Amino acid sequence: MKPMLCVKFLLSKGLSLIPWTSCAILLLGLLGTVSADAAPPAGFEALFNGHNLSGWKGLVGNPKSRAKMSPVDLATAQQAADERMRAHWKVVDGVLEFDGRGDSLCTAKDYGDFEMYVDWKILTGGDSGIYLRGNPQVQIWDTEHKPLEKHGADKGSGSLWNNKQHARFPLVNADKPVGQWNTFYIKMRGDQVTVKLNGKLVADEVVLENFWEVGKPLPQTGQIELQNHGNTLWFRNLYIRELQAVDETAAEKSATGASNQALSIVPADGPIDLLENNLQHLYSWLRENKYEDPQEVYSLKDGVLRVSGQQWGGLTTKDNYANYHMVSEFKWGETTWGNRKGKTRDSGILVHAFGPDGTYSGIWMASIEAQIIEGGVGDLLALTTKDPVSDKTYPVSLTAKVRKDRDGEKVWARENEKGAAVTISTGRINWWGRDPDWSDTFGFRGKQDVESPAGDWTRMDVICRGEEITILVNGVQVNQCHQVSPAAGKLLLQSEGAEIFVRRWELWPLGSVPE
């Protein structure tokens, strides 16, 4: 496509102008698959030449077992693996075809950080994947094949299926019907993997765990493998661009910021009800059971969500959101659990959440918390996190005008009160009326609390407008911050040792909420 046509196409999609060198890459995501003889996008090179298996080799063991082999033994094993590979992988009409027998196909070259595109196609019952640095795997399978449902196939392809601690299933099922071509975009930087399937985000900077040496970081480099799983498979249009292992350039950071904004949903045509259709917008993550909820910590009945509090965790939106007016209505139950037994009932709603699940205390995500706790509804907390596997920090910051209370704690200063701007990346800003004599006891209620008494419904509004967050409780503004970073992300409803009921959780377009 010519530069001017590309610009017109992007404008027709409602996208701002981007450098022409990035246009071809973006068009792949928007248009889906391309023909088998298409040229690589700008800056990318072909992994597969469309004619033969040059640049590819057969599979020998795994990264751990290969590292233990002597050079002579490895060379001998590789020769045998190459012979097996050529018996079962071939090029047909410019497409890589696997006959369902033999081993995986591997790149002859090792890769570190990279971006890649690949088209793939499977048949009924198909099950495959793409290993990154020799580790499993970005999952590929028939999402409508009943025998595979017990493994989660119905959730879709594109997830890091062998993960145990980090996200395992995709954000959305974006697969095309069996027999049609699908397109992956995969970005790997460090241990983190982002995957788009047919233009839809399915894995967002998820840590790929080391399958062969559990608990250790991934090797810095390794081969890319097209996995055999006993099915006939096809691959085409394999393109890769290696990334420098150093920090992103200013241009890449700018592109990343634009991408994050583009990936965030801004409510426009009325409210988004996060509780609708059996919680279809949400997924749960619990400290003990990860992505499973056998104790029904989160359960929906007659339109009311019950959070038992029995396990610590979160109910998280699948999508990122920006520029919205959140309306929630909640009331406390009677049960508290574990080390919160007999203490103030505690929960919260995290906004602008990002990064892997469980990076904060092994439970939540990097985010800004709108606190829900007896006596402290409307406190603001900054939850900067550090991933224990990749060692990467996920920074959060906010600035607020504060004063100090009797005990030296930071309290939001209202318009008519003296205060100074303070920026925090950890810690909290108390709402303006938080009782200085607050105590961590069940049923606590402060002198100026505006939340409803326990057992009655409380409404909390969280207004996220650009880099500003405003919190209202029962219509009273109780807190505010600005220069918020990040200014978009997921939302998460906490389970934190206390039973709580939620009958309303909506995201409205700014300025549209009825009085």
Short mmCIF file of C-alpha atoms in Angstrom, two decimals:
data_model
loop_
_atom_site.label_atom_id
_atom_site.label_comp_id
_atom_site.label_asym_id
_atom_site.label_seq_id
_atom_site.Cartn_x
_atom_site.Cartn_y
_atom_site.Cartn_z
CA MET A 1 0.00 0.00 0.00
CA LYS A 2 1.30 3.45 -0.89
CA PRO A 3 1.97 5.94 1.94
CA MET A 4 -0.99 8.20 1.15
CA LEU A 5 -3.38 5.27 0.85
CA CYS A 6 -2.12 4.00 4.18
CA VAL A 7 -2.80 7.37 5.81
CA LYS A 8 -6.33 7.47 4.37
CA PHE A 9 -6.97 3.91 5.58
CA LEU A 10 -5.83 4.73 9.11
CA LEU A 11 -7.94 7.86 9.22
CA SER A 12 -10.94 5.85 8.09
CA LYS A 13 -10.38 3.62 11.13
CA GLY A 14 -10.33 6.61 13.45
CA LEU A 15 -6.59 6.29 14.14
CA SER A 16 -4.16 9.20 14.38
CA LEU A 17 -1.22 9.43 11.98
CA ILE A 18 1.82 7.29 12.69
CA PRO A 19 5.21 7.08 10.96
CA TRP A 20 5.04 5.34 7.59
CA THR A 21 7.64 2.78 8.74
CA SER A 22 5.08 1.50 11.26
CA CYS A 23 2.15 1.52 8.84
CA ALA A 24 2.67 -1.94 7.38
CA ILE A 25 2.88 -3.47 10.84
CA LEU A 26 -0.35 -1.85 12.01
CA LEU A 27 -2.13 -2.84 8.81
CA LEU A 28 -1.36 -6.49 9.48
CA GLY A 29 -3.22 -6.27 12.79
CA LEU A 30 -6.15 -4.43 11.22
CA LEU A 31 -6.51 -6.49 8.06
CA GLY A 32 -5.78 -9.92 9.58
CA THR A 33 -3.93 -12.49 7.49
CA VAL A 34 -2.06 -11.72 4.31
CA SER A 35 -1.19 -13.80 1.30
CA ALA A 36 1.54 -16.43 1.43
CA ASP A 37 3.82 -14.45 -0.90
CA ALA A 38 3.53 -11.14 1.00
CA ALA A 39 6.70 -9.17 1.69
CA PRO A 40 7.81 -8.74 5.33
CA PRO A 41 6.55 -5.62 7.13
CA ALA A 42 9.03 -2.74 7.33
CA GLY A 43 11.87 -3.62 9.69
CA PHE A 44 11.01 -7.33 9.76
CA GLU A 45 12.70 -10.25 8.01
CA ALA A 46 11.24 -13.53 6.85
CA LEU A 47 11.78 -16.60 9.06
CA PHE A 48 10.47 -18.83 6.27
CA ASN A 49 11.44 -18.20 2.64
CA GLY A 50 8.36 -19.89 1.15
CA HIS A 51 10.42 -22.38 -0.87
CA ASN A 52 12.35 -24.74 1.41
CA LEU A 53 13.32 -25.43 5.04
CA SER A 54 16.46 -23.31 4.98
CA GLY A 55 16.96 -21.68 8.40
CA TRP A 56 15.10 -24.45 10.24
CA LYS A 57 16.17 -27.58 12.09
CA GLY A 58 14.71 -30.55 13.94
CA LEU A 59 14.08 -30.70 17.69
CA VAL A 60 16.72 -32.04 20.07
CA GLY A 61 15.57 -32.40 23.69
CA ASN A 62 14.91 -29.16 25.59
CA PRO A 63 17.06 -26.21 26.72
CA LYS A 64 18.10 -27.95 29.94
CA SER A 65 19.00 -31.30 28.34
CA ARG A 66 20.77 -29.67 25.38
CA ALA A 67 22.96 -27.65 27.74
CA LYS A 68 24.26 -30.89 29.28
CA MET A 69 25.30 -32.41 25.94
CA SER A 70 28.84 -32.28 24.63
CA PRO A 71 29.35 -30.53 21.27
CA VAL A 72 29.92 -33.89 19.57
CA ASP A 73 26.83 -35.50 21.08
CA LEU A 74 24.71 -32.44 20.25
CA ALA A 75 25.87 -32.44 16.62
CA THR A 76 25.09 -36.16 16.27
CA ALA A 77 21.65 -35.73 17.82
CA GLN A 78 20.96 -32.71 15.63
CA GLN A 79 21.78 -34.61 12.44
CA ALA A 80 19.28 -37.34 13.37
CA ALA A 81 16.66 -34.74 14.35
CA ASP A 82 17.07 -32.97 11.00
CA GLU A 83 16.43 -36.21 9.15
CA ARG A 84 13.22 -36.80 11.13
CA MET A 85 12.18 -33.20 10.53
CA ARG A 86 12.54 -33.43 6.74
CA ALA A 87 10.38 -36.58 6.72
CA HIS A 88 7.37 -34.80 8.21
CA TRP A 89 7.69 -31.07 7.44
CA LYS A 90 7.53 -29.84 3.86
CA VAL A 91 6.70 -26.78 1.78
CA VAL A 92 3.48 -26.96 -0.23
CA ASP A 93 2.45 -23.96 -2.36
CA GLY A 94 4.57 -21.60 -0.26
CA VAL A 95 3.16 -22.89 3.04
CA LEU A 96 4.82 -24.93 5.80
CA GLU A 97 2.89 -28.18 6.19
CA PHE A 98 3.26 -30.74 8.97
CA ASP A 99 1.80 -34.23 8.52
CA GLY A 100 1.02 -34.84 12.21
CA ARG A 101 3.94 -37.15 12.93
CA GLY A 102 7.48 -36.50 14.12
CA ASP A 103 8.77 -33.57 16.20
CA SER A 104 8.56 -29.80 16.33
CA LEU A 105 10.21 -27.53 13.79
CA CYS A 106 12.82 -25.16 15.26
CA THR A 107 14.63 -22.05 14.07
CA ALA A 108 18.31 -22.66 13.41
CA LYS A 109 19.02 -19.31 15.07
CA ASP A 110 18.44 -18.40 18.71
CA TYR A 111 16.50 -15.22 19.51
CA GLY A 112 16.34 -12.98 22.56
CA ASP A 113 13.85 -10.09 22.51
CA PHE A 114 11.76 -9.87 19.36
CA GLU A 115 8.49 -9.16 17.61
CA MET A 116 7.05 -11.66 15.19
CA TYR A 117 4.04 -12.38 12.99
CA VAL A 118 2.87 -15.84 12.01
CA ASP A 119 -0.22 -17.19 10.25
CA TRP A 120 -1.44 -20.63 11.31
CA LYS A 121 -4.24 -23.02 10.42
CA ILE A 122 -5.46 -26.25 12.06
CA LEU A 123 -8.09 -28.91 11.48
CA THR A 124 -10.82 -30.25 13.78
CA GLY A 125 -9.31 -31.32 17.10
CA GLY A 126 -6.08 -29.47 16.32
CA ASP A 127 -3.72 -28.76 19.22
CA SER A 128 -0.38 -27.02 18.79
CA GLY A 129 1.63 -24.04 19.96
CA ILE A 130 4.67 -21.83 19.53
CA TYR A 131 7.60 -22.22 21.93
CA LEU A 132 9.53 -19.03 22.75
CA ARG A 133 13.22 -19.43 23.57
CA GLY A 134 12.52 -23.13 23.65
CA ASN A 135 9.85 -22.81 26.37
CA PRO A 136 6.17 -23.74 26.04
CA GLN A 137 4.08 -22.04 24.81
CA VAL A 138 1.72 -19.70 23.02
CA GLN A 139 -1.24 -22.05 22.70
CA ILE A 140 -3.00 -23.03 19.46
CA TRP A 141 -6.04 -25.30 19.43
CA ASP A 142 -9.56 -26.05 18.21
CA THR A 143 -11.64 -23.98 20.61
CA GLU A 144 -14.86 -25.85 19.81
CA HIS A 145 -13.50 -29.39 20.21
CA LYS A 146 -15.37 -30.85 23.21
CA PRO A 147 -12.59 -33.21 24.43
CA LEU A 148 -10.27 -30.18 24.76
CA GLU A 149 -12.70 -28.12 26.85
CA LYS A 150 -11.47 -29.75 30.07
CA HIS A 151 -8.12 -28.10 29.36
CA GLY A 152 -9.68 -24.69 28.67
CA ALA A 153 -9.74 -24.73 24.87
CA ASP A 154 -13.07 -22.92 24.83
CA LYS A 155 -11.31 -19.86 26.28
CA GLY A 156 -9.36 -19.44 23.03
CA SER A 157 -5.87 -19.62 21.57
CA GLY A 158 -2.98 -17.28 22.24
CA SER A 159 -2.48 -17.85 25.97
CA LEU A 160 0.70 -18.95 27.75
CA TRP A 161 -0.87 -22.28 28.55
CA ASN A 162 1.88 -23.85 30.68
CA ASN A 163 1.98 -20.97 33.18
CA LYS A 164 1.23 -21.83 36.80
CA GLN A 165 1.73 -18.52 38.61
CA HIS A 166 0.96 -15.98 35.88
CA ALA A 167 -1.92 -15.62 33.44
CA ARG A 168 -2.67 -18.90 31.69
CA PHE A 169 -5.78 -18.19 29.64
CA PRO A 170 -6.41 -15.48 27.03
CA LEU A 171 -8.26 -12.24 27.67
CA VAL A 172 -10.71 -13.06 24.89
CA ASN A 173 -11.48 -15.86 22.45
CA ALA A 174 -10.42 -14.38 19.11
CA ASP A 175 -10.08 -17.58 17.05
CA LYS A 176 -11.49 -17.97 13.57
CA PRO A 177 -13.34 -21.20 12.71
CA VAL A 178 -11.24 -24.32 12.21
CA GLY A 179 -9.83 -24.49 8.69
CA GLN A 180 -9.37 -20.72 8.37
CA TRP A 181 -6.09 -18.84 8.69
CA ASN A 182 -5.36 -17.01 11.96
CA THR A 183 -2.67 -14.41 12.60
CA PHE A 184 -0.52 -14.06 15.71
CA TYR A 185 1.45 -10.98 16.63
CA ILE A 186 3.90 -11.92 19.40
CA LYS A 187 6.21 -9.56 21.25
CA MET A 188 8.75 -10.89 23.75
CA ARG A 189 10.86 -8.60 25.89
CA GLY A 190 12.66 -10.16 28.82
CA ASP A 191 10.31 -12.76 30.29
CA GLN A 192 7.17 -10.87 29.25
CA VAL A 193 5.03 -11.80 26.29
CA THR A 194 2.30 -9.84 24.53
CA VAL A 195 0.09 -11.67 22.02
CA LYS A 196 -2.56 -10.41 19.62
CA LEU A 197 -4.72 -12.90 17.77
CA ASN A 198 -6.44 -11.62 14.65
CA GLY A 199 -5.87 -8.07 15.85
CA LYS A 200 -7.30 -8.61 19.37
CA LEU A 201 -5.17 -8.50 22.53
CA VAL A 202 -5.17 -11.91 24.23
CA ALA A 203 -2.03 -11.73 26.43
CA ASP A 204 -0.83 -8.40 27.82
CA GLU A 205 2.80 -8.42 29.01
CA VAL A 206 2.36 -11.79 30.71
CA VAL A 207 5.44 -13.45 32.23
CA LEU A 208 6.29 -16.70 30.44
CA GLU A 209 7.46 -19.08 33.15
CA ASN A 210 10.46 -21.36 32.77
CA PHE A 211 8.88 -24.77 32.17
CA TRP A 212 12.14 -26.73 32.20
CA GLU A 213 13.67 -25.16 35.32
CA VAL A 214 10.74 -24.05 37.48
CA GLY A 215 11.29 -20.86 39.43
CA LYS A 216 14.26 -19.71 37.37
CA PRO A 217 14.16 -16.89 34.81
CA LEU A 218 13.95 -17.83 31.16
CA PRO A 219 17.20 -18.18 29.22
CA GLN A 220 18.15 -14.88 27.59
CA THR A 221 18.09 -16.45 24.13
CA GLY A 222 16.67 -19.58 22.58
CA GLN A 223 15.08 -21.11 19.53
CA ILE A 224 11.51 -20.58 18.35
CA GLU A 225 9.63 -23.84 17.87
CA LEU A 226 6.49 -24.71 15.93
CA GLN A 227 5.07 -27.40 18.15
CA ASN A 228 4.01 -30.85 17.03
CA HIS A 229 0.99 -32.27 18.84
CA GLY A 230 0.02 -35.10 16.51
CA ASN A 231 -2.10 -33.00 14.16
CA THR A 232 -1.85 -31.77 10.59
CA LEU A 233 -0.79 -28.10 10.75
CA TRP A 234 0.03 -25.22 8.43
CA PHE A 235 2.12 -22.08 8.96
CA ARG A 236 2.94 -19.17 6.65
CA ASN A 237 4.03 -15.51 6.69
CA LEU A 238 6.54 -15.90 9.52
CA TYR A 239 8.25 -12.55 10.05
CA ILE A 240 10.53 -11.43 12.89
CA ARG A 241 12.21 -8.26 14.10
CA GLU A 242 14.85 -8.53 16.79
CA LEU A 243 14.68 -5.96 19.60
CA GLN A 244 17.62 -4.57 21.50
CA ALA A 245 17.90 -5.93 25.02
CA VAL A 246 18.43 -2.39 26.38
CA ASP A 247 15.63 -0.02 27.35
CA GLU A 248 13.20 1.03 24.63
CA THR A 249 14.15 4.04 22.55
CA ALA A 250 12.13 7.23 22.91
CA ALA A 251 10.31 6.40 19.69
CA GLU A 252 9.38 2.94 20.98
CA LYS A 253 8.19 4.40 24.28
CA SER A 254 6.00 6.84 22.38
CA ALA A 255 4.59 4.01 20.27
CA THR A 256 3.99 1.94 23.41
CA GLY A 257 2.09 4.80 25.04
CA ALA A 258 -0.07 5.20 21.95
CA SER A 259 -0.67 1.46 21.90
CA ASN A 260 -1.78 1.40 25.55
CA GLN A 261 -4.19 4.25 24.89
CA ALA A 262 -5.52 2.51 21.79
CA LEU A 263 -6.07 -0.69 23.78
CA SER A 264 -8.16 1.09 26.43
CA ILE A 265 -11.94 1.19 26.07
CA VAL A 266 -13.56 4.58 26.63
CA PRO A 267 -17.30 4.26 27.38
CA ALA A 268 -19.21 6.17 24.74
CA ASP A 269 -22.68 4.74 24.08
CA GLY A 270 -24.11 4.45 27.56
CA PRO A 271 -22.87 2.53 30.60
CA ILE A 272 -20.86 -0.70 30.57
CA ASP A 273 -22.34 -3.00 33.21
CA LEU A 274 -19.45 -5.09 34.52
CA LEU A 275 -21.86 -7.49 36.26
CA GLU A 276 -23.95 -8.29 33.20
CA ASN A 277 -24.23 -11.64 31.39
CA ASN A 278 -22.83 -13.77 34.18
CA LEU A 279 -19.69 -11.61 34.66
CA GLN A 280 -18.54 -11.98 31.03
CA HIS A 281 -16.32 -8.88 31.33
CA LEU A 282 -14.36 -10.32 34.26
CA TYR A 283 -12.04 -13.11 35.40
CA SER A 284 -11.00 -14.17 38.90
CA TRP A 285 -7.50 -14.65 40.30
CA LEU A 286 -7.02 -16.01 43.81
CA ARG A 287 -3.83 -16.43 45.82
CA GLU A 288 -4.32 -20.16 46.41
CA ASN A 289 -6.20 -21.30 43.30
CA LYS A 290 -4.97 -18.77 40.73
CA TYR A 291 -7.52 -18.75 37.86
CA GLU A 292 -9.86 -21.32 39.41
CA ASP A 293 -12.53 -20.52 42.04
CA PRO A 294 -13.63 -23.86 43.56
CA GLN A 295 -14.92 -22.21 46.77
CA GLU A 296 -17.02 -19.68 44.83
CA VAL A 297 -15.37 -16.70 46.41
CA TYR A 298 -17.14 -14.72 43.69
CA SER A 299 -20.74 -15.70 42.95
CA LEU A 300 -23.60 -13.89 41.20
CA LYS A 301 -27.25 -14.42 42.15
CA ASP A 302 -30.24 -12.34 41.05
CA GLY A 303 -27.93 -9.62 39.79
CA VAL A 304 -26.04 -9.24 43.09
CA LEU A 305 -22.40 -10.25 43.35
CA ARG A 306 -21.31 -11.89 46.59
CA VAL A 307 -17.63 -11.77 47.51
CA SER A 308 -17.13 -14.23 50.35
CA GLY A 309 -13.67 -12.95 51.29
CA GLN A 310 -12.58 -16.51 52.10
CA GLN A 311 -9.57 -16.27 49.79
CA TRP A 312 -7.53 -13.18 49.04
CA GLY A 313 -7.70 -12.23 45.37
CA GLY A 314 -9.44 -10.15 42.76
CA LEU A 315 -12.20 -10.12 40.17
CA THR A 316 -10.56 -8.32 37.25
CA THR A 317 -11.80 -6.82 33.98
CA LYS A 318 -10.52 -8.51 30.85
CA ASP A 319 -10.13 -5.14 29.13
CA ASN A 320 -8.36 -1.88 29.90
CA TYR A 321 -10.46 1.24 30.40
CA ALA A 322 -9.81 4.99 30.38
CA ASN A 323 -11.83 8.19 30.89
CA TYR A 324 -14.91 6.88 32.65
CA HIS A 325 -17.22 7.51 35.59
CA MET A 326 -17.43 4.36 37.68
CA VAL A 327 -20.54 3.83 39.80
CA SER A 328 -20.58 1.06 42.43
CA GLU A 329 -22.99 0.14 45.19
CA PHE A 330 -21.97 -2.24 47.96
CA LYS A 331 -22.86 -3.37 51.48
CA TRP A 332 -21.03 -5.45 54.04
CA GLY A 333 -21.85 -9.02 55.01
CA GLU A 334 -21.29 -10.50 58.46
CA THR A 335 -18.36 -12.84 57.88
CA THR A 336 -14.64 -12.16 58.18
CA TRP A 337 -11.85 -14.66 57.61
CA GLY A 338 -8.29 -15.56 58.59
CA ASN A 339 -6.17 -12.76 60.00
CA ARG A 340 -9.07 -10.35 59.33
CA LYS A 341 -11.35 -12.23 61.73
CA GLY A 342 -12.89 -9.69 64.12
CA LYS A 343 -11.20 -6.74 62.37
CA THR A 344 -12.60 -3.98 60.19
CA ARG A 345 -14.28 -5.29 57.05
CA ASP A 346 -11.93 -4.61 54.17
CA SER A 347 -12.06 -4.57 50.35
CA GLY A 348 -11.39 -2.10 47.55
CA ILE A 349 -11.61 -1.39 43.84
CA LEU A 350 -8.32 -1.06 41.97
CA VAL A 351 -8.24 1.16 38.89
CA HIS A 352 -5.59 1.60 36.17
CA ALA A 353 -4.33 -1.88 37.04
CA PHE A 354 -1.66 -3.41 34.81
CA GLY A 355 1.06 -6.02 34.64
CA PRO A 356 0.87 -9.68 35.72
CA ASP A 357 -1.73 -10.94 38.18
CA GLY A 358 -0.46 -11.46 41.70
CA THR A 359 2.57 -9.14 41.66
CA TYR A 360 1.33 -7.18 44.71
CA SER A 361 1.72 -9.33 47.84
CA GLY A 362 1.16 -12.36 45.63
CA ILE A 363 -2.48 -11.30 45.26
CA TRP A 364 -3.23 -8.18 43.17
CA MET A 365 -1.77 -6.03 40.38
CA ALA A 366 0.06 -2.73 40.11
CA SER A 367 -2.71 -0.14 40.38
CA ILE A 368 -4.32 2.75 42.24
CA GLU A 369 -6.77 1.60 44.90
CA ALA A 370 -10.03 3.27 45.79
CA GLN A 371 -10.19 1.85 49.30
CA ILE A 372 -13.31 0.22 50.75
CA ILE A 373 -12.78 -0.38 54.47
CA GLU A 374 -14.93 0.48 57.48
CA GLY A 375 -14.09 4.05 58.37
CA GLY A 376 -11.83 4.50 55.34
CA VAL A 377 -14.04 4.30 52.24
CA GLY A 378 -12.46 6.63 49.70
CA ASP A 379 -8.83 6.47 50.81
CA LEU A 380 -6.39 6.41 47.86
CA LEU A 381 -3.48 3.95 47.73
CA ALA A 382 -0.61 3.65 45.22
CA LEU A 383 0.31 0.00 44.63
CA THR A 384 3.66 -0.14 42.86
CA THR A 385 4.67 -3.78 42.39
CA LYS A 386 7.69 -5.91 41.52
CA ASP A 387 7.31 -9.23 39.75
CA PRO A 388 9.05 -11.98 41.78
CA VAL A 389 9.82 -14.00 38.64
CA SER A 390 11.06 -11.40 36.14
CA ASP A 391 12.19 -8.90 38.82
CA LYS A 392 10.54 -6.15 36.77
CA THR A 393 9.03 -3.18 38.59
CA TYR A 394 5.56 -1.91 37.62
CA PRO A 395 5.56 1.72 38.81
CA VAL A 396 2.50 3.67 39.89
CA SER A 397 2.37 7.28 41.05
CA LEU A 398 -0.15 9.96 41.97
CA THR A 399 -0.03 13.52 43.27
CA ALA A 400 -2.48 15.02 45.78
CA LYS A 401 -2.85 18.15 47.89
CA VAL A 402 -2.49 16.93 51.47
CA ARG A 403 -2.32 18.05 55.07
CA LYS A 404 -1.12 16.04 58.06
CA ASP A 405 -3.53 14.80 60.73
CA ARG A 406 -2.82 14.53 64.45
CA ASP A 407 -0.75 11.37 63.93
CA GLY A 408 1.18 12.70 60.94
CA GLU A 409 -0.78 10.72 58.33
CA LYS A 410 -1.40 12.23 54.90
CA VAL A 411 -4.99 13.45 54.48
CA TRP A 412 -6.53 14.96 51.36
CA ALA A 413 -6.89 18.73 51.80
CA ARG A 414 -10.14 20.14 50.50
CA GLU A 415 -10.35 23.34 48.49
CA ASN A 416 -10.75 25.55 51.58
CA GLU A 417 -7.98 23.82 53.54
CA LYS A 418 -4.25 24.49 53.54
CA GLY A 419 -2.07 21.78 52.08
CA ALA A 420 0.89 20.96 49.89
CA ALA A 421 1.19 18.81 46.79
CA VAL A 422 2.76 15.43 47.51
CA THR A 423 3.61 12.67 45.02
CA ILE A 424 3.61 9.04 46.16
CA SER A 425 4.37 5.72 44.48
CA THR A 426 3.52 3.65 47.55
CA GLY A 427 1.39 4.32 50.59
CA ARG A 428 -1.93 6.08 51.01
CA ILE A 429 -3.79 9.40 51.06
CA ASN A 430 -6.60 9.28 53.64
CA TRP A 431 -9.99 10.73 52.76
CA TRP A 432 -10.57 14.15 54.35
CA GLY A 433 -12.77 12.96 57.23
CA ARG A 434 -10.98 9.76 58.30
CA ASP A 435 -11.18 9.54 62.08
CA PRO A 436 -7.70 9.96 63.65
CA ASP A 437 -8.88 7.52 66.31
CA TRP A 438 -9.63 4.86 63.68
CA SER A 439 -9.05 1.35 65.00
CA ASP A 440 -8.89 -1.96 63.19
CA THR A 441 -11.98 -3.45 64.85
CA PHE A 442 -15.08 -5.06 63.37
CA GLY A 443 -17.89 -2.56 62.85
CA PHE A 444 -15.77 0.57 63.37
CA ARG A 445 -17.49 3.82 62.46
CA GLY A 446 -15.87 7.28 62.62
CA LYS A 447 -17.37 10.56 63.69
CA GLN A 448 -17.49 12.04 60.17
CA ASP A 449 -18.03 8.88 58.08
CA VAL A 450 -20.27 9.42 55.06
CA GLU A 451 -20.51 5.74 54.12
CA SER A 452 -23.76 4.02 55.06
CA PRO A 453 -24.03 1.96 58.27
CA ALA A 454 -23.03 -1.71 57.89
CA GLY A 455 -25.85 -3.65 56.24
CA ASP A 456 -27.04 -0.67 54.20
CA TRP A 457 -26.00 0.07 50.63
CA THR A 458 -23.17 2.57 50.05
CA ARG A 459 -22.55 4.21 46.70
CA MET A 460 -18.97 4.98 45.65
CA ASP A 461 -18.20 6.92 42.46
CA VAL A 462 -14.68 6.89 41.01
CA ILE A 463 -14.28 9.43 38.21
CA CYS A 464 -11.19 8.83 36.05
CA ARG A 465 -10.66 11.80 33.76
CA GLY A 466 -7.28 11.73 32.03
CA GLU A 467 -4.61 11.91 34.76
CA GLU A 468 -7.12 12.87 37.48
CA ILE A 469 -9.13 10.64 39.84
CA THR A 470 -12.00 11.93 41.99
CA ILE A 471 -13.82 9.80 44.58
CA LEU A 472 -17.33 10.42 45.92
CA VAL A 473 -19.04 8.43 48.67
CA ASN A 474 -22.83 8.73 48.84
CA GLY A 475 -22.51 11.87 46.71
CA VAL A 476 -19.86 13.57 48.88
CA GLN A 477 -16.41 14.20 47.39
CA VAL A 478 -13.93 12.58 49.77
CA ASN A 479 -10.65 12.44 47.84
CA GLN A 480 -8.89 13.51 44.68
CA CYS A 481 -5.52 13.11 42.99
CA HIS A 482 -3.90 14.16 39.71
CA GLN A 483 -0.78 13.47 37.63
CA VAL A 484 -1.79 9.83 37.85
CA SER A 485 0.43 7.28 36.14
CA PRO A 486 -0.68 5.15 34.43
CA ALA A 487 -3.90 6.86 33.37
CA ALA A 488 -5.63 3.73 32.05
CA GLY A 489 -5.82 0.03 32.81
CA LYS A 490 -7.96 -2.73 34.20
CA LEU A 491 -10.30 -2.59 37.20
CA LEU A 492 -10.19 -5.13 40.03
CA LEU A 493 -12.62 -5.82 42.88
CA GLN A 494 -10.73 -7.18 45.87
CA SER A 495 -11.50 -10.13 48.09
CA GLU A 496 -9.70 -9.33 51.34
CA GLY A 497 -11.03 -11.40 54.20
CA ALA A 498 -14.49 -9.85 54.47
CA GLU A 499 -17.88 -10.70 52.98
CA ILE A 500 -19.20 -7.93 50.76
CA PHE A 501 -22.12 -7.66 48.32
CA VAL A 502 -22.10 -5.56 45.15
CA ARG A 503 -25.32 -4.81 43.30
CA ARG A 504 -23.97 -2.21 40.91
CA TRP A 505 -20.64 -1.83 39.11
CA GLU A 506 -20.85 0.31 35.99
CA LEU A 507 -18.59 2.43 33.79
CA TRP A 508 -20.35 5.49 32.37
CA PRO A 509 -19.17 8.01 29.77
CA LEU A 510 -17.83 11.10 31.52
CA GLY A 511 -20.55 13.66 32.22
CA SER A 512 -23.42 11.28 31.51
CA VAL A 513 -24.30 9.83 34.93
CA PRO A 514 -27.81 10.85 36.03
CA GLU A 515 -28.04 12.76 39.30
#
